[in-house]
């Protein structure tokens, strides 16, 4: 639908053409993130602008906040969203579709028929399985039935966001609706998880780019996440890492150390156990990201962290010292060395699950105040 209609009849006509220079810049960035050269990035930009790279996409919403769609399209710098819409033929998307009711259902089924075996299914939100799946119904069908129906003839499935990837917020204990991620239900398709709550638009864009340009899906880790985006921890490239290595920590929100931009580990930063590229790619196509604005990483890309651990809990430290490429650290605080700092976390993790013990080893006298936050 989005591909074949003249602009004035296209339901997505309000998405104006992106400025060419910005368009090129985004293509180059996205191409680089999946390991393609700048020349390939220019070719992609040209092909995308000419409309030749336009796989059909059906986008289903289940239990979620629509933040995944919002972050793609309504960031303060929305060119990534525009590029995505120019690169794909978005044939069904409940938030963006101008049609509703029977018309919308018709659009969905026409696409499923016309692009059988070719379309990409993007799923946003978790799927409730309890009580026959009655907690999420669209057009009289449960999310479970819709997912089974639409995934059946999809070429591939992309689960966007932590809800679709792992169940997300709805699956937090006690998980009243029996919410699960796509991979718990779809077993016979290639699935790519793009977790994050919400996820970084570049990680979705990079995945789509690889599919439309190379015809392949990215290399995935054990959680089905593209390694180009989730293969390294936040901690490895965090701008606050030198503070961690030197033992300089915010002890509670708003204290002097926090204002100085010190490491947020002791107030619950999950960066050491979180695979994601926010520290290098920033977030939502802005210069901002959680740690950059003083908030600990909550592990929003990790199946076993987001909404599964308390925000103030600390995590295991797997790499106690900084990479050899880092400049040497001179500890500023008496009695704390970089190695001691890291080993404290390591020992804690080895004993009973980092959090509690590691925090105790690192805590100082005003740690009690942290609990008030
Ligand atoms: Fe989930 Fe998407 Fe969190 Fe929301 O819709 S990943 S609740 S920010 O955004 O699904
Ligand atoms: Fe950055 Fe968090 Fe690691 Fe500290 S613990 S260096 S804030 S990722
Ligand atoms: Fe999420 Fe942590 Fe990045 S909370 S947005 S993975 S800094």
Short mmCIF file of C-alpha atoms in Angstrom, two decimals, residues 118-360:
data_model
loop_
_atom_site.label_atom_id
_atom_site.label_comp_id
_atom_site.label_asym_id
_atom_site.label_seq_id
_atom_site.Cartn_x
_atom_site.Cartn_y
_atom_site.Cartn_z
CA UNK A 118 8.22 -11.98 1.51
CA UNK A 119 7.04 -9.57 4.15
CA UNK A 120 8.86 -8.80 7.37
CA UNK A 121 6.73 -9.01 10.48
CA UNK A 122 7.65 -6.51 13.18
CA UNK A 123 6.11 -7.16 16.57
CA UNK A 124 5.93 -4.49 19.26
CA UNK A 125 4.74 -5.58 22.70
CA UNK A 126 4.43 -8.80 24.64
CA UNK A 127 1.88 -11.52 24.04
CA UNK A 128 -0.41 -12.57 26.91
CA UNK A 129 -0.88 -16.33 27.09
CA UNK A 130 -2.87 -16.76 30.29
CA UNK A 131 -6.59 -17.66 30.13
CA UNK A 132 -6.43 -18.35 26.43
CA UNK A 133 -4.82 -14.99 25.71
CA UNK A 134 -7.97 -12.97 26.41
CA UNK A 135 -6.03 -9.98 27.81
CA UNK A 136 -5.13 -8.59 24.39
CA UNK A 137 -7.53 -8.85 21.48
CA UNK A 138 -7.56 -6.98 18.18
CA UNK A 139 -10.35 -7.38 15.65
CA UNK A 140 -11.79 -10.13 17.81
CA UNK A 141 -8.59 -12.18 17.73
CA UNK A 142 -6.17 -12.78 20.55
CA UNK A 143 -2.60 -11.58 20.19
CA UNK A 144 -1.52 -15.22 20.23
CA UNK A 145 -3.76 -16.01 17.25
CA UNK A 146 -2.73 -12.87 15.34
CA UNK A 147 0.93 -13.63 15.88
CA UNK A 148 0.49 -17.21 14.68
CA UNK A 149 -1.52 -16.09 11.64
CA UNK A 150 0.77 -13.29 10.49
CA UNK A 151 4.10 -14.94 11.31
CA UNK A 152 3.13 -18.06 9.32
CA UNK A 153 4.00 -16.53 5.94
CA UNK A 154 6.57 -13.95 7.06
CA UNK A 155 10.10 -14.07 5.69
CA UNK A 156 11.45 -13.05 9.09
CA UNK A 157 10.22 -11.64 12.37
CA UNK A 158 11.72 -8.66 14.18
CA UNK A 159 10.71 -8.29 17.82
CA UNK A 160 11.17 -4.61 18.56
CA UNK A 161 11.54 -3.56 22.18
CA UNK A 162 12.04 -5.54 25.35
CA UNK A 163 8.33 -6.39 25.58
CA UNK A 164 8.28 -8.22 22.25
CA UNK A 165 11.75 -9.65 22.86
CA UNK A 166 11.39 -10.91 26.44
CA UNK A 167 7.96 -10.03 27.80
CA UNK A 168 9.09 -6.66 29.21
CA UNK A 169 7.14 -4.79 31.83
CA UNK A 170 3.98 -6.88 31.49
CA UNK A 171 5.99 -10.01 32.30
CA UNK A 172 7.36 -8.61 35.57
CA UNK A 173 6.37 -10.69 38.59
CA UNK A 174 3.64 -11.75 39.13
CA UNK A 175 3.06 -11.52 35.37
CA UNK A 176 -0.75 -11.45 35.66
CA UNK A 177 -1.40 -11.99 31.93
CA UNK A 178 1.25 -14.66 31.34
CA UNK A 179 3.07 -12.26 29.00
CA UNK A 180 5.91 -13.68 26.86
CA UNK A 181 8.14 -12.52 24.04
CA UNK A 182 7.76 -13.57 20.40
CA UNK A 183 10.44 -16.27 20.50
CA UNK A 184 8.49 -18.17 23.16
CA UNK A 185 5.67 -18.71 20.67
CA UNK A 186 7.16 -18.56 17.16
CA UNK A 187 9.51 -21.47 16.69
CA UNK A 188 9.80 -21.91 12.94
CA UNK A 189 10.98 -18.47 11.74
CA UNK A 190 14.14 -16.41 11.80
CA UNK A 191 13.64 -14.01 14.72
CA UNK A 192 15.72 -10.96 15.55
CA UNK A 193 15.26 -9.33 18.94
CA UNK A 194 15.92 -5.58 19.18
CA UNK A 195 15.45 -5.07 22.92
CA UNK A 196 15.51 -1.78 24.79
CA UNK A 197 12.71 -0.02 26.56
CA UNK A 198 12.46 1.63 24.16
CA UNK A 199 15.18 0.40 21.79
CA UNK A 200 17.67 2.56 19.96
CA UNK A 201 16.25 3.33 16.47
CA UNK A 202 19.68 2.75 14.90
CA UNK A 203 19.62 -0.88 15.99
CA UNK A 204 16.37 -1.41 14.15
CA UNK A 205 17.58 0.59 11.18
CA UNK A 206 20.86 -1.37 10.98
CA UNK A 207 18.96 -4.66 11.01
CA UNK A 208 16.53 -3.53 8.31
CA UNK A 209 19.39 -2.13 6.24
CA UNK A 210 21.27 -5.40 6.31
CA UNK A 211 18.14 -7.26 5.28
CA UNK A 212 17.25 -4.99 2.38
CA UNK A 213 20.80 -4.46 1.13
CA UNK A 214 22.47 -7.80 1.73
CA UNK A 215 19.40 -10.02 1.99
CA UNK A 216 20.67 -11.45 5.25
CA UNK A 217 19.92 -11.01 8.92
CA UNK A 218 22.63 -9.87 11.30
CA UNK A 219 24.74 -12.19 13.41
CA UNK A 220 22.86 -12.82 16.65
CA UNK A 221 23.83 -13.62 20.22
CA UNK A 222 22.22 -16.23 22.46
CA UNK A 223 19.31 -13.87 23.15
CA UNK A 224 18.76 -13.37 19.38
CA UNK A 225 20.12 -9.81 19.55
CA UNK A 226 22.35 -8.46 16.74
CA UNK A 227 25.92 -8.56 17.95
CA UNK A 228 26.71 -5.32 16.10
CA UNK A 229 24.52 -3.53 18.65
CA UNK A 230 24.46 -5.72 21.74
CA UNK A 231 27.82 -7.48 21.61
CA UNK A 232 29.54 -5.23 24.12
CA UNK A 233 28.53 -3.96 27.51
CA UNK A 234 27.70 -0.34 28.28
CA UNK A 235 30.48 -0.46 30.86
CA UNK A 236 33.15 -1.15 28.22
CA UNK A 237 32.66 2.22 26.55
CA UNK A 238 31.09 4.29 29.28
CA UNK A 239 32.42 7.83 29.56
CA UNK A 240 32.27 7.40 33.35
CA UNK A 241 34.46 4.28 33.25
CA UNK A 242 37.59 6.11 34.38
CA UNK A 243 35.72 7.07 37.55
CA UNK A 244 34.74 3.45 38.11
CA UNK A 245 38.33 2.31 37.68
CA UNK A 246 39.55 4.99 40.07
CA UNK A 247 36.93 4.19 42.70
CA UNK A 248 35.00 7.44 42.35
CA UNK A 249 31.27 6.79 42.83
CA UNK A 250 28.06 8.70 43.32
CA UNK A 251 26.78 7.41 46.66
CA UNK A 252 23.25 8.73 46.29
CA UNK A 253 21.30 10.79 43.83
CA UNK A 254 22.21 14.46 43.97
CA UNK A 255 25.31 14.17 46.15
CA UNK A 256 28.50 16.01 45.21
CA UNK A 257 29.94 12.94 43.51
CA UNK A 258 26.81 12.60 41.42
CA UNK A 259 27.06 16.25 40.42
CA UNK A 260 30.72 15.69 39.50
CA UNK A 261 29.68 13.04 37.00
CA UNK A 262 31.21 10.11 38.89
CA UNK A 263 30.38 6.48 38.23
CA UNK A 264 26.79 5.40 39.01
CA UNK A 265 27.55 1.78 39.94
CA UNK A 266 26.71 2.16 43.62
CA UNK A 267 23.32 3.65 42.91
CA UNK A 268 22.41 0.65 40.81
CA UNK A 269 23.97 1.07 37.37
CA UNK A 270 23.52 -2.19 35.44
CA UNK A 271 25.97 -1.09 32.72
CA UNK A 272 28.58 -3.76 33.58
CA UNK A 273 26.05 -6.52 32.81
CA UNK A 274 24.14 -4.85 29.97
CA UNK A 275 24.93 -5.49 26.33
CA UNK A 276 24.01 -2.39 24.32
CA UNK A 277 25.55 0.39 22.29
CA UNK A 278 23.98 3.43 23.99
CA UNK A 279 27.37 4.54 25.28
CA UNK A 280 28.71 4.87 21.74
CA UNK A 281 25.58 5.47 19.66
CA UNK A 282 23.72 7.57 22.23
CA UNK A 283 20.00 7.27 22.14
CA UNK A 284 17.05 8.19 20.02
CA UNK A 285 19.31 9.97 17.53
CA UNK A 286 20.15 12.66 20.07
CA UNK A 287 23.33 13.32 22.03
CA UNK A 288 21.64 12.01 25.13
CA UNK A 289 21.31 8.67 26.91
CA UNK A 290 20.49 7.56 30.47
CA UNK A 291 24.00 7.58 31.97
CA UNK A 292 24.80 10.77 30.07
CA UNK A 293 22.08 12.58 32.01
CA UNK A 294 23.06 11.08 35.37
CA UNK A 295 20.72 8.10 35.60
CA UNK A 296 22.06 4.59 36.10
CA UNK A 297 21.54 2.14 33.28
CA UNK A 298 18.59 -0.07 34.29
CA UNK A 299 19.62 -2.88 31.95
CA UNK A 300 16.75 -2.25 29.56
CA UNK A 301 18.17 -4.55 26.87
CA UNK A 302 18.71 -7.50 29.20
CA UNK A 303 16.19 -10.29 29.63
CA UNK A 304 17.14 -10.96 33.25
CA UNK A 305 17.63 -7.38 34.43
CA UNK A 306 14.86 -5.09 33.20
CA UNK A 307 11.97 -5.26 35.67
CA UNK A 308 13.55 -8.41 37.13
CA UNK A 309 15.99 -6.73 39.52
CA UNK A 310 15.49 -3.75 41.81
CA UNK A 311 16.68 -0.48 40.32
CA UNK A 312 19.11 0.13 43.21
CA UNK A 313 20.64 -3.38 43.20
CA UNK A 314 24.20 -3.64 41.96
CA UNK A 315 25.40 -6.25 39.46
CA UNK A 316 28.39 -8.54 39.04
CA UNK A 317 31.56 -7.04 37.64
CA UNK A 318 33.08 -9.35 35.05
CA UNK A 319 35.96 -7.13 33.95
CA UNK A 320 37.40 -5.55 37.07
CA UNK A 321 40.02 -3.45 35.36
CA UNK A 322 39.81 -1.16 32.35
CA UNK A 323 41.02 -2.14 28.87
CA UNK A 324 44.76 -1.77 28.29
CA UNK A 325 44.00 0.99 25.81
CA UNK A 326 42.67 3.23 28.59
CA UNK A 327 44.91 5.98 29.93
CA UNK A 328 46.43 5.15 33.33
CA UNK A 329 44.21 5.94 36.29
CA UNK A 330 45.46 7.71 39.39
CA UNK A 331 43.13 6.94 42.28
CA UNK A 332 42.05 10.08 44.05
CA UNK A 333 40.54 8.48 47.10
CA UNK A 334 42.72 7.11 49.79
CA UNK A 335 42.37 3.40 50.34
CA UNK A 336 40.66 2.56 47.04
CA UNK A 337 42.60 1.29 44.06
CA UNK A 338 41.19 0.49 40.65
CA UNK A 339 41.95 -3.19 41.06
CA UNK A 340 40.51 -3.28 44.55
CA UNK A 341 37.35 -1.66 43.28
CA UNK A 342 36.90 -4.18 40.53
CA UNK A 343 37.89 -7.21 42.57
CA UNK A 344 35.39 -6.24 45.24
CA UNK A 345 32.65 -6.54 42.67
CA UNK A 346 34.09 -9.74 41.25
CA UNK A 347 34.31 -11.42 44.63
CA UNK A 348 30.82 -10.28 45.50
CA UNK A 349 29.46 -11.68 42.27
CA UNK A 350 31.18 -14.99 42.79
CA UNK A 351 29.77 -15.37 46.25
CA UNK A 352 26.07 -14.66 46.18
CA UNK A 353 25.10 -12.62 43.23
CA UNK A 354 27.05 -9.50 43.09
CA UNK A 355 24.56 -7.05 44.16
CA UNK A 356 24.42 -7.15 47.86
CA UNK A 357 27.97 -8.12 48.72
CA UNK A 358 29.60 -5.99 46.06
CA UNK A 359 27.65 -3.04 47.27
CA UNK A 360 28.64 -3.69 50.84
#
